[in-house]
PDB file of C-alpha atoms in Angstrom:
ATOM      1  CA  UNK A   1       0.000   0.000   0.000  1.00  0.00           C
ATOM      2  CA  UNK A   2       1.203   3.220  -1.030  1.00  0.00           C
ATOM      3  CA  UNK A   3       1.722   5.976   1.943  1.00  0.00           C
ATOM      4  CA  UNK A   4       2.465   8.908   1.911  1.00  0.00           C
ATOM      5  CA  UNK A   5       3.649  10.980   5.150  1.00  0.00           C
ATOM      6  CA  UNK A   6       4.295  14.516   5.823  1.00  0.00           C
ATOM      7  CA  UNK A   7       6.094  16.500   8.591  1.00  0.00           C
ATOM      8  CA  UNK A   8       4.925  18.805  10.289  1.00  0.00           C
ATOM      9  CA  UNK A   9       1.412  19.100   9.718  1.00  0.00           C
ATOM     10  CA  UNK A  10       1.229  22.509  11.165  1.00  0.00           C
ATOM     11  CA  UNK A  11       3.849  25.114  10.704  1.00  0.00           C
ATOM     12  CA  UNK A  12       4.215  28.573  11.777  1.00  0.00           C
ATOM     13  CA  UNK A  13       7.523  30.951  10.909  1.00  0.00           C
ATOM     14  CA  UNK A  14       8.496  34.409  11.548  1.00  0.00           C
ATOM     15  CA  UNK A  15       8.698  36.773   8.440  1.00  0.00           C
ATOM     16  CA  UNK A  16      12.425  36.134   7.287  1.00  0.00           C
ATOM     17  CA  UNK A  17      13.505  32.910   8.549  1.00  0.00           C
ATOM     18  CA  UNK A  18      14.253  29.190   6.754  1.00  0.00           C
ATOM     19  CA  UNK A  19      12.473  25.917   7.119  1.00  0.00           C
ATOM     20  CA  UNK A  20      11.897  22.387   5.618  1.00  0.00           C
ATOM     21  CA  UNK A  21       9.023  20.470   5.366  1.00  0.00           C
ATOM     22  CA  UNK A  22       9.071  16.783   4.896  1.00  0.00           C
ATOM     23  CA  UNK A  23       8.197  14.366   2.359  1.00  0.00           C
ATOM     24  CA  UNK A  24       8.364  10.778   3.235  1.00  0.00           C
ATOM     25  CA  UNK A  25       6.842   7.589   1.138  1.00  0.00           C
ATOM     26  CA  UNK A  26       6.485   4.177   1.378  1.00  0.00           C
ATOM     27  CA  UNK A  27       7.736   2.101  -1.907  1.00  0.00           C
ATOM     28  CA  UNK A  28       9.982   3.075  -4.068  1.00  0.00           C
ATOM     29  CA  UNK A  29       9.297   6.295  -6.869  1.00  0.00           C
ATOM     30  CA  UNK A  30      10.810   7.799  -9.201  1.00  0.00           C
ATOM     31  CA  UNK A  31       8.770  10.883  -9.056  1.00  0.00           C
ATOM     32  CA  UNK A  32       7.343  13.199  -6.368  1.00  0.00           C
ATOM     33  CA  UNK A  33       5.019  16.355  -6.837  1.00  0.00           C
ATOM     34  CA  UNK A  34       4.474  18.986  -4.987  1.00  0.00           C
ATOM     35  CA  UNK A  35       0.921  21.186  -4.661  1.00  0.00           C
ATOM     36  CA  UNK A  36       0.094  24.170  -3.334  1.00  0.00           C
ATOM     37  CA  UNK A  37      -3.451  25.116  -1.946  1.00  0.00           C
ATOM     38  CA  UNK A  38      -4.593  28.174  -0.812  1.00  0.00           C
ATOM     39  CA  UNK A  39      -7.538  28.594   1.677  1.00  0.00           C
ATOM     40  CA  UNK A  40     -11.028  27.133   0.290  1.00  0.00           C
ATOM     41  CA  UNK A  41      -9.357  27.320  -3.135  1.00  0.00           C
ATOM     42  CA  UNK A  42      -7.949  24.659  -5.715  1.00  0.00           C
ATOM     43  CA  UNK A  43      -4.609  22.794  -5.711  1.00  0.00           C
ATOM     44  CA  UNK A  44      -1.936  24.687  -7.858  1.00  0.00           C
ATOM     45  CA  UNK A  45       1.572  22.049  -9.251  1.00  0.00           C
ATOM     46  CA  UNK A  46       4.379  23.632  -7.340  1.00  0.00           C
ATOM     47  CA  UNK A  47       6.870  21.229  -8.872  1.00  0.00           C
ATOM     48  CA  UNK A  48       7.079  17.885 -10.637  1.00  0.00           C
ATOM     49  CA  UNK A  49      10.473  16.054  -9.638  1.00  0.00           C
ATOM     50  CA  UNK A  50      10.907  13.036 -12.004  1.00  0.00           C
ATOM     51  CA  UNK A  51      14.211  11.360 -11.161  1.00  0.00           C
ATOM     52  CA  UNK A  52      16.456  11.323  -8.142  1.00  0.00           C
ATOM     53  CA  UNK A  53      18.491  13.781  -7.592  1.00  0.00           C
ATOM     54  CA  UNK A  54      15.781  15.994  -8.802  1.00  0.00           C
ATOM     55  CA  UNK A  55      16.067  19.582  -7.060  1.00  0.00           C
ATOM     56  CA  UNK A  56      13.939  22.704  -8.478  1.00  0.00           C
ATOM     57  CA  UNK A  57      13.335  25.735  -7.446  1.00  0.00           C
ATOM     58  CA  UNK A  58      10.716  28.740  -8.160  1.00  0.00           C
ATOM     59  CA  UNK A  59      11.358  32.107  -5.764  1.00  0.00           C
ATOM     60  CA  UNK A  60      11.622  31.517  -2.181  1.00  0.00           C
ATOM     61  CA  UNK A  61      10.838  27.417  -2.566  1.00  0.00           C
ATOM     62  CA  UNK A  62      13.077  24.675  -3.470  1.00  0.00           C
ATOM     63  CA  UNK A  63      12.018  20.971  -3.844  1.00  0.00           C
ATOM     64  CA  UNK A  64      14.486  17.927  -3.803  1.00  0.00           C
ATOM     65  CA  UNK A  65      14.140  14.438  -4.704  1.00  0.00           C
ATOM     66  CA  UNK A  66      15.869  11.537  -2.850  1.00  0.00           C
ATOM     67  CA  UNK A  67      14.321   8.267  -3.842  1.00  0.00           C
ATOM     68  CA  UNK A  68      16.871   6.269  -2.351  1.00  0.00           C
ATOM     69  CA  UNK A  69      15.775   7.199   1.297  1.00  0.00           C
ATOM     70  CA  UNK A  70      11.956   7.769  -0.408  1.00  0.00           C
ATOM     71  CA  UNK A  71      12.397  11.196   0.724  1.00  0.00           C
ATOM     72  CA  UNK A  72      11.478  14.377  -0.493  1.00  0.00           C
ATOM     73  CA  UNK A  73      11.964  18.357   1.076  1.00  0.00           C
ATOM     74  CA  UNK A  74      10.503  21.478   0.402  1.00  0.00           C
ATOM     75  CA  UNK A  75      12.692  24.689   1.311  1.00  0.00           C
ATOM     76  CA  UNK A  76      11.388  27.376   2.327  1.00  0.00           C
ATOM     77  CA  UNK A  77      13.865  30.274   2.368  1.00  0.00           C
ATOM     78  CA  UNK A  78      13.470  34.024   3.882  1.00  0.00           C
ATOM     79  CA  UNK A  79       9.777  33.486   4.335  1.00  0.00           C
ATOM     80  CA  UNK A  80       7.167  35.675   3.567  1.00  0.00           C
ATOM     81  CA  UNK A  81       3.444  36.061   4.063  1.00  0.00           C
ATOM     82  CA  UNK A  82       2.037  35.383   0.792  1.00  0.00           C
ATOM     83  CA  UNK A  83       3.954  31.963   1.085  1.00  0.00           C
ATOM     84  CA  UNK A  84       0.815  31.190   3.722  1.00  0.00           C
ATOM     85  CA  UNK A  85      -0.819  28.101   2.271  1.00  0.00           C
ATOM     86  CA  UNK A  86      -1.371  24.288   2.686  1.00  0.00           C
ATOM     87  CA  UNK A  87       1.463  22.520   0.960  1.00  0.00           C
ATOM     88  CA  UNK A  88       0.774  18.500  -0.033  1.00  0.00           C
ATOM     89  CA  UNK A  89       3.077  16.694  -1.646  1.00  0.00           C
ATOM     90  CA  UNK A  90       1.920  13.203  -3.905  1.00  0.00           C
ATOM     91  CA  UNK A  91       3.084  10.678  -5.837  1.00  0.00           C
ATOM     92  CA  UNK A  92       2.151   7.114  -7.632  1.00  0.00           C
ATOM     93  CA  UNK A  93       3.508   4.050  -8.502  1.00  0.00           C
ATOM     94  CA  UNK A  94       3.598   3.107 -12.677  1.00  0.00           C
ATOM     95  CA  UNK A  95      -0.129   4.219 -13.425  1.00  0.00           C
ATOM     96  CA  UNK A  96      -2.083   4.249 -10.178  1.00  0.00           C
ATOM     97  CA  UNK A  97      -3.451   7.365  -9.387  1.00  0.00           C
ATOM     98  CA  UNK A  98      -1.756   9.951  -7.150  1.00  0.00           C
ATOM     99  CA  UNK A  99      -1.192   9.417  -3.911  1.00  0.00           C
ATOM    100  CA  UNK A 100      -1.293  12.276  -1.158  1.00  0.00           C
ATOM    101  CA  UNK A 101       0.073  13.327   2.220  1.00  0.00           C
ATOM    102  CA  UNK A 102      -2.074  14.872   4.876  1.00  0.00           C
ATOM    103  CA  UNK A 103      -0.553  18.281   4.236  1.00  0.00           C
ATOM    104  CA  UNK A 104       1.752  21.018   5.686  1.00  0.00           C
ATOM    105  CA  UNK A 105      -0.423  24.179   6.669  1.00  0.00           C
ATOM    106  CA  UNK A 106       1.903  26.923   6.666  1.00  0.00           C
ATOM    107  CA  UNK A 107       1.228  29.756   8.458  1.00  0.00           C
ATOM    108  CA  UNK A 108       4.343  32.613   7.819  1.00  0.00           C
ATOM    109  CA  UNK A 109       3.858  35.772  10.830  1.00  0.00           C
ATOM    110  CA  UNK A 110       5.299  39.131  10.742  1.00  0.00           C
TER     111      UNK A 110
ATOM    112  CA  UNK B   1      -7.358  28.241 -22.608  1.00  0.00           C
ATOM    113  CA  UNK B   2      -7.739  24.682 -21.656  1.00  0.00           C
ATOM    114  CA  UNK B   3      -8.262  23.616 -18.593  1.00  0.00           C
ATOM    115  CA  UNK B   4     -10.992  21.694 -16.057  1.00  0.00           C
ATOM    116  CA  UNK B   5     -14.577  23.128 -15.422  1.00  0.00           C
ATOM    117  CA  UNK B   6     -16.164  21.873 -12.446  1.00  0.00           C
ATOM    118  CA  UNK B   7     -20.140  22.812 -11.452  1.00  0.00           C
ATOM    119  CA  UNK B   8     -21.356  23.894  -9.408  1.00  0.00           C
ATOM    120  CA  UNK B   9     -19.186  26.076  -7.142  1.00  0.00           C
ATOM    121  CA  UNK B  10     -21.570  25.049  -3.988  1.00  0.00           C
ATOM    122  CA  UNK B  11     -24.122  22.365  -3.983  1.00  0.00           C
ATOM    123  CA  UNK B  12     -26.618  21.888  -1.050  1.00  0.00           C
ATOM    124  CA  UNK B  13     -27.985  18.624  -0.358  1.00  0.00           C
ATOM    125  CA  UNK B  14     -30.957  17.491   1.612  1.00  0.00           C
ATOM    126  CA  UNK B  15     -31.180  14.517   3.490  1.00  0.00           C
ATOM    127  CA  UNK B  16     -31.535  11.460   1.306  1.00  0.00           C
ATOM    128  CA  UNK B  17     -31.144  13.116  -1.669  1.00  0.00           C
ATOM    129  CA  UNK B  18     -28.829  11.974  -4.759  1.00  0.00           C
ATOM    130  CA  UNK B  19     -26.634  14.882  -6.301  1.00  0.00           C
ATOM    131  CA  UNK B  20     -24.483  14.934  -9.246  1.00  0.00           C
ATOM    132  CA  UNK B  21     -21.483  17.328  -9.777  1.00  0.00           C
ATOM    133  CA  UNK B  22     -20.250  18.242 -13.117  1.00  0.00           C
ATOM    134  CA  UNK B  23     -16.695  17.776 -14.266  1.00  0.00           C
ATOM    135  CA  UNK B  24     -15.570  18.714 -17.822  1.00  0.00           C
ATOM    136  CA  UNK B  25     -12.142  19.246 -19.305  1.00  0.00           C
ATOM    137  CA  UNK B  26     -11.186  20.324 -22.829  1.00  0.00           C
ATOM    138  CA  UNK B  27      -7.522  19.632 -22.440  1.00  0.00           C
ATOM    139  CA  UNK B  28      -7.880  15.962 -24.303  1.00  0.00           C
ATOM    140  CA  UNK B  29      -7.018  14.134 -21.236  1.00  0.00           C
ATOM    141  CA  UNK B  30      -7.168  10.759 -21.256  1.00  0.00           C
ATOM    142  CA  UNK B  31      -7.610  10.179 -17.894  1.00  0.00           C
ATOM    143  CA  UNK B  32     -10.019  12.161 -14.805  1.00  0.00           C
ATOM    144  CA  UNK B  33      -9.936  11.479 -11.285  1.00  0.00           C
ATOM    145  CA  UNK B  34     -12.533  12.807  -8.438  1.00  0.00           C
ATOM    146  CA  UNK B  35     -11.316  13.336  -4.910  1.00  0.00           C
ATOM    147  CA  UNK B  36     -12.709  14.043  -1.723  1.00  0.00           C
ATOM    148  CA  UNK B  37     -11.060  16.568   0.705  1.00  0.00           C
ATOM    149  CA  UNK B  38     -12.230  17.053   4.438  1.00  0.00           C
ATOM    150  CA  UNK B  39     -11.620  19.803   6.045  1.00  0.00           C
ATOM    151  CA  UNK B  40      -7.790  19.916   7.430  1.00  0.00           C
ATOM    152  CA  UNK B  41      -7.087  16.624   5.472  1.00  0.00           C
ATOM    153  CA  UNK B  42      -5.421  15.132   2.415  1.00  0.00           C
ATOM    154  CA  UNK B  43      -7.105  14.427  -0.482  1.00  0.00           C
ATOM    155  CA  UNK B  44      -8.932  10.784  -0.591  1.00  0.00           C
ATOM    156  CA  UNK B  45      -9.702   8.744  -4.114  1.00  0.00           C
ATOM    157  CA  UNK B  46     -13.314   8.287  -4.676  1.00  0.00           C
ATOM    158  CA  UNK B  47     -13.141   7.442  -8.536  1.00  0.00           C
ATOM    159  CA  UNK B  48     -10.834   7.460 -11.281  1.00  0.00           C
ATOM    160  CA  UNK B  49     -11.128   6.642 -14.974  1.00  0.00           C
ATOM    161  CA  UNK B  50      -8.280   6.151 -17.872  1.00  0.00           C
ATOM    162  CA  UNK B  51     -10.367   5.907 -20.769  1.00  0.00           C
ATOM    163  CA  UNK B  52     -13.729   6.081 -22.042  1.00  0.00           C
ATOM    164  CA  UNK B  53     -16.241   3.781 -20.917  1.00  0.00           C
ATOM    165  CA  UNK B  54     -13.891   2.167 -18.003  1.00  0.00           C
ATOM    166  CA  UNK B  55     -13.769   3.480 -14.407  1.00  0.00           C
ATOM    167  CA  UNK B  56     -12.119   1.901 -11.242  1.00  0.00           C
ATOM    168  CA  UNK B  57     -13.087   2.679  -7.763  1.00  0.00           C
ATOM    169  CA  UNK B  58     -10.520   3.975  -5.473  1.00  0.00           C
ATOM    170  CA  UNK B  59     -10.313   4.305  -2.056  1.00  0.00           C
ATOM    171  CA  UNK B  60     -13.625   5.818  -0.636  1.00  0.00           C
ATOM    172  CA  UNK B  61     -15.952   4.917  -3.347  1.00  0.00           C
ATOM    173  CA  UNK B  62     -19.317   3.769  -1.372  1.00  0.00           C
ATOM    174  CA  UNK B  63     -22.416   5.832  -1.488  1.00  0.00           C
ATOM    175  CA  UNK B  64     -20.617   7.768  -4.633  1.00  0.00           C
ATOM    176  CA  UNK B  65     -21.001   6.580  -8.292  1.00  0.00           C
ATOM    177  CA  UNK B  66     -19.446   7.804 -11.707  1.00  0.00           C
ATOM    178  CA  UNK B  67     -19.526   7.746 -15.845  1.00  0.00           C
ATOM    179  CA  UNK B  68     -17.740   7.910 -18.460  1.00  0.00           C
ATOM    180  CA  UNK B  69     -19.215   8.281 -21.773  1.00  0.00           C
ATOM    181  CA  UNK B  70     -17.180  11.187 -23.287  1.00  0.00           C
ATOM    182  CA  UNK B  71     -13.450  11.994 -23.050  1.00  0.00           C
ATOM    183  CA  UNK B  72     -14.469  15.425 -21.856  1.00  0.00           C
ATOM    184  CA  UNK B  73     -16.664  14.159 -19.134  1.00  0.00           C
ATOM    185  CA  UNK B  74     -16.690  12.560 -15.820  1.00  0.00           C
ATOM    186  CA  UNK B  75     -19.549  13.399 -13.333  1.00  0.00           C
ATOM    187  CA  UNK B  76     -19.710  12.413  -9.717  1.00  0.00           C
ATOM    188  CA  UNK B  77     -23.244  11.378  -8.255  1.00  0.00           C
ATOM    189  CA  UNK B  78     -23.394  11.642  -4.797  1.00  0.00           C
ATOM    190  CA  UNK B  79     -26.151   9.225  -3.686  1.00  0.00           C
ATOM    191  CA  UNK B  80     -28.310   8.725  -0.177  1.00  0.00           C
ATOM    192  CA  UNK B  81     -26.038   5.661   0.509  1.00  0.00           C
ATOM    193  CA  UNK B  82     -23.466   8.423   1.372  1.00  0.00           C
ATOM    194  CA  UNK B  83     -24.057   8.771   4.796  1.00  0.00           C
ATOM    195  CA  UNK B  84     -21.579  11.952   5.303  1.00  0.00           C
ATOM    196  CA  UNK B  85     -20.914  13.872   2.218  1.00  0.00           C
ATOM    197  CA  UNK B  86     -20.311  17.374   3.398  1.00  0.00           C
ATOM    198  CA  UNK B  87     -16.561  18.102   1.921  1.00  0.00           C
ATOM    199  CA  UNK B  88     -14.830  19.776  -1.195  1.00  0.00           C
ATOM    200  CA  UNK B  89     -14.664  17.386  -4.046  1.00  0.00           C
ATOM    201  CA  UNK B  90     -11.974  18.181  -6.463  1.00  0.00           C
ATOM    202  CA  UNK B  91     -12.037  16.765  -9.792  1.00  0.00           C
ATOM    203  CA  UNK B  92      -8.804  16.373 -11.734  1.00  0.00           C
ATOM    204  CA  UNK B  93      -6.818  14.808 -14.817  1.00  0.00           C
ATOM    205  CA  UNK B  94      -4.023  14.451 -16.464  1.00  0.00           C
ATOM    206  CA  UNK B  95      -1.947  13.881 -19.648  1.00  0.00           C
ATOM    207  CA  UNK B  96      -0.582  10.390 -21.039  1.00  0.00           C
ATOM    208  CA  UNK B  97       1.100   8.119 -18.745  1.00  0.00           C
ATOM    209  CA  UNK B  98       4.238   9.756 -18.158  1.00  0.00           C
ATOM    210  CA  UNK B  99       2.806  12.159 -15.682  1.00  0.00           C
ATOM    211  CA  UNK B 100       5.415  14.846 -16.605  1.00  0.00           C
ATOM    212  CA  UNK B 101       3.141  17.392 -15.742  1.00  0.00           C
ATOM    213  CA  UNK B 102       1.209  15.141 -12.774  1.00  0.00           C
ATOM    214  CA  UNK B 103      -2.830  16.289 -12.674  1.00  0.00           C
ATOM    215  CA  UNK B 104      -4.297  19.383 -13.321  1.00  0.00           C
ATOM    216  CA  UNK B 105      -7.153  20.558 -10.880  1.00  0.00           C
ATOM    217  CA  UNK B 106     -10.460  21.761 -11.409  1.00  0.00           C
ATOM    218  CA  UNK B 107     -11.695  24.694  -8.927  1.00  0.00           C
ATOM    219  CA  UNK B 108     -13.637  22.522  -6.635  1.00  0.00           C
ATOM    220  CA  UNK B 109     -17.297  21.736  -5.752  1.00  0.00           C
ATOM    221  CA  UNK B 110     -18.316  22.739  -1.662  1.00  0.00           C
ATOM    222  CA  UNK B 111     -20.840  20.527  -1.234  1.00  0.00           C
ATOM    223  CA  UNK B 112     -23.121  20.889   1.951  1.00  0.00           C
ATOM    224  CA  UNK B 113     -25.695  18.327   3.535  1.00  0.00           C
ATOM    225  CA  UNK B 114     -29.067  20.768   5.008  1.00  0.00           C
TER     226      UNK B 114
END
């Protein structure tokens, strides 16, 4: 059975400062994506990592792939408050639909 | 500009009642997915089809039913079996089998039971 586990479930930063959030997953992947979803809204593709090694990056957030320890991180650097959102991160195995974790709400303060 | 059009933004249900939500893409997907989200949690599978005609349940699929008669097409009926359907229901697809691109999301469906 495919799981998918993510830590912390709840995060809250100061304006400014650096954090990780955690990807971790149960069989063995070669890809990993990551979604953004603001409050009552949709879920937006952050990033699509396809092989390991993988590491992207748009502004402020940086995703890595290591599928050897079935882990994945997302970076959040000098944070700001429009980075506020729920952040899942998903994958599959082969063809099966996309799997998801339970979500990171993020929660950046001044 | 292609994308996925889900109806209707908020649905009300009464007791016992069967509802259908609407999901249509004009992206050529091949394949459409519907998931449930409760509040505070991940998203859950309810139904998930890779072609016309063909659909395979997924993880939460009692008291919900689908079809699949057109490419563009893949509508959810919530029916009375579903004993707790108040949640957001995002419908979704995606691409070939690569995944390259992994799913793209409709806007969501708030459904309510009254």
């Amino acid at each position: 059975e495919l799981k998918v586990e993510q830590n912390p479930l709840f995060l809250s930063m100061q304006e400014g400062k650096n954090y990780t959030i955690y990807c971790n997953y149960s069989t063995t992947s070669d890809r990993l994506y990551w979604y953004r979803q603001d409050p009552g809204k949709s879920l937006e593709s952050l990033f699509v990592l396809l092989s390991n090694g993988a590491v992207k990056q748009e502004g402020r957030l940086m995703a890595s792939l290591d599928t050897k320890a079935r882990l994945s991180t997302l970076h959040i650097t000098a944070a700001v408050h429009d980075l506020s959102a729920t952040y899942f991160c998903a994958r599959n195995s082969g063809n099966t639909p996309l799997v998801f974790g339970k979500g990171t709400r993020l929660s950046v303060i001044a | 500009d292609g994308g996925i059009t889900q109806s209707p933004k908020y649905l009300f249900r009464k007791e016992g009642q069967n509802v259908t939500l609407s999901c249509e893409q004009n992206l050529n997907h091949d394949a459409m997915y519907w998931y449930r989200q409760d509040p505070g949690q991940g998203l859950r599978l309810i139904y998930y089809s890779q072609i016309v005609n063909d659909f395979q349940k997924g993880d939460i699929a009692e008291g919900y039913s689908v079809s699949r008669e057109k490419k563009e097409s893949f509508p959810l009926t919530v029916t009375s079996a579903q004993k707790n359907p108040t949640a957001f229901y995002l419908c979704a697809s995606r691409d070939g089998p690569t995944m390259e691109y992994g799913y793209t999301f409709g806007s969501g469906t708030r459904l309510t039971v009254v």
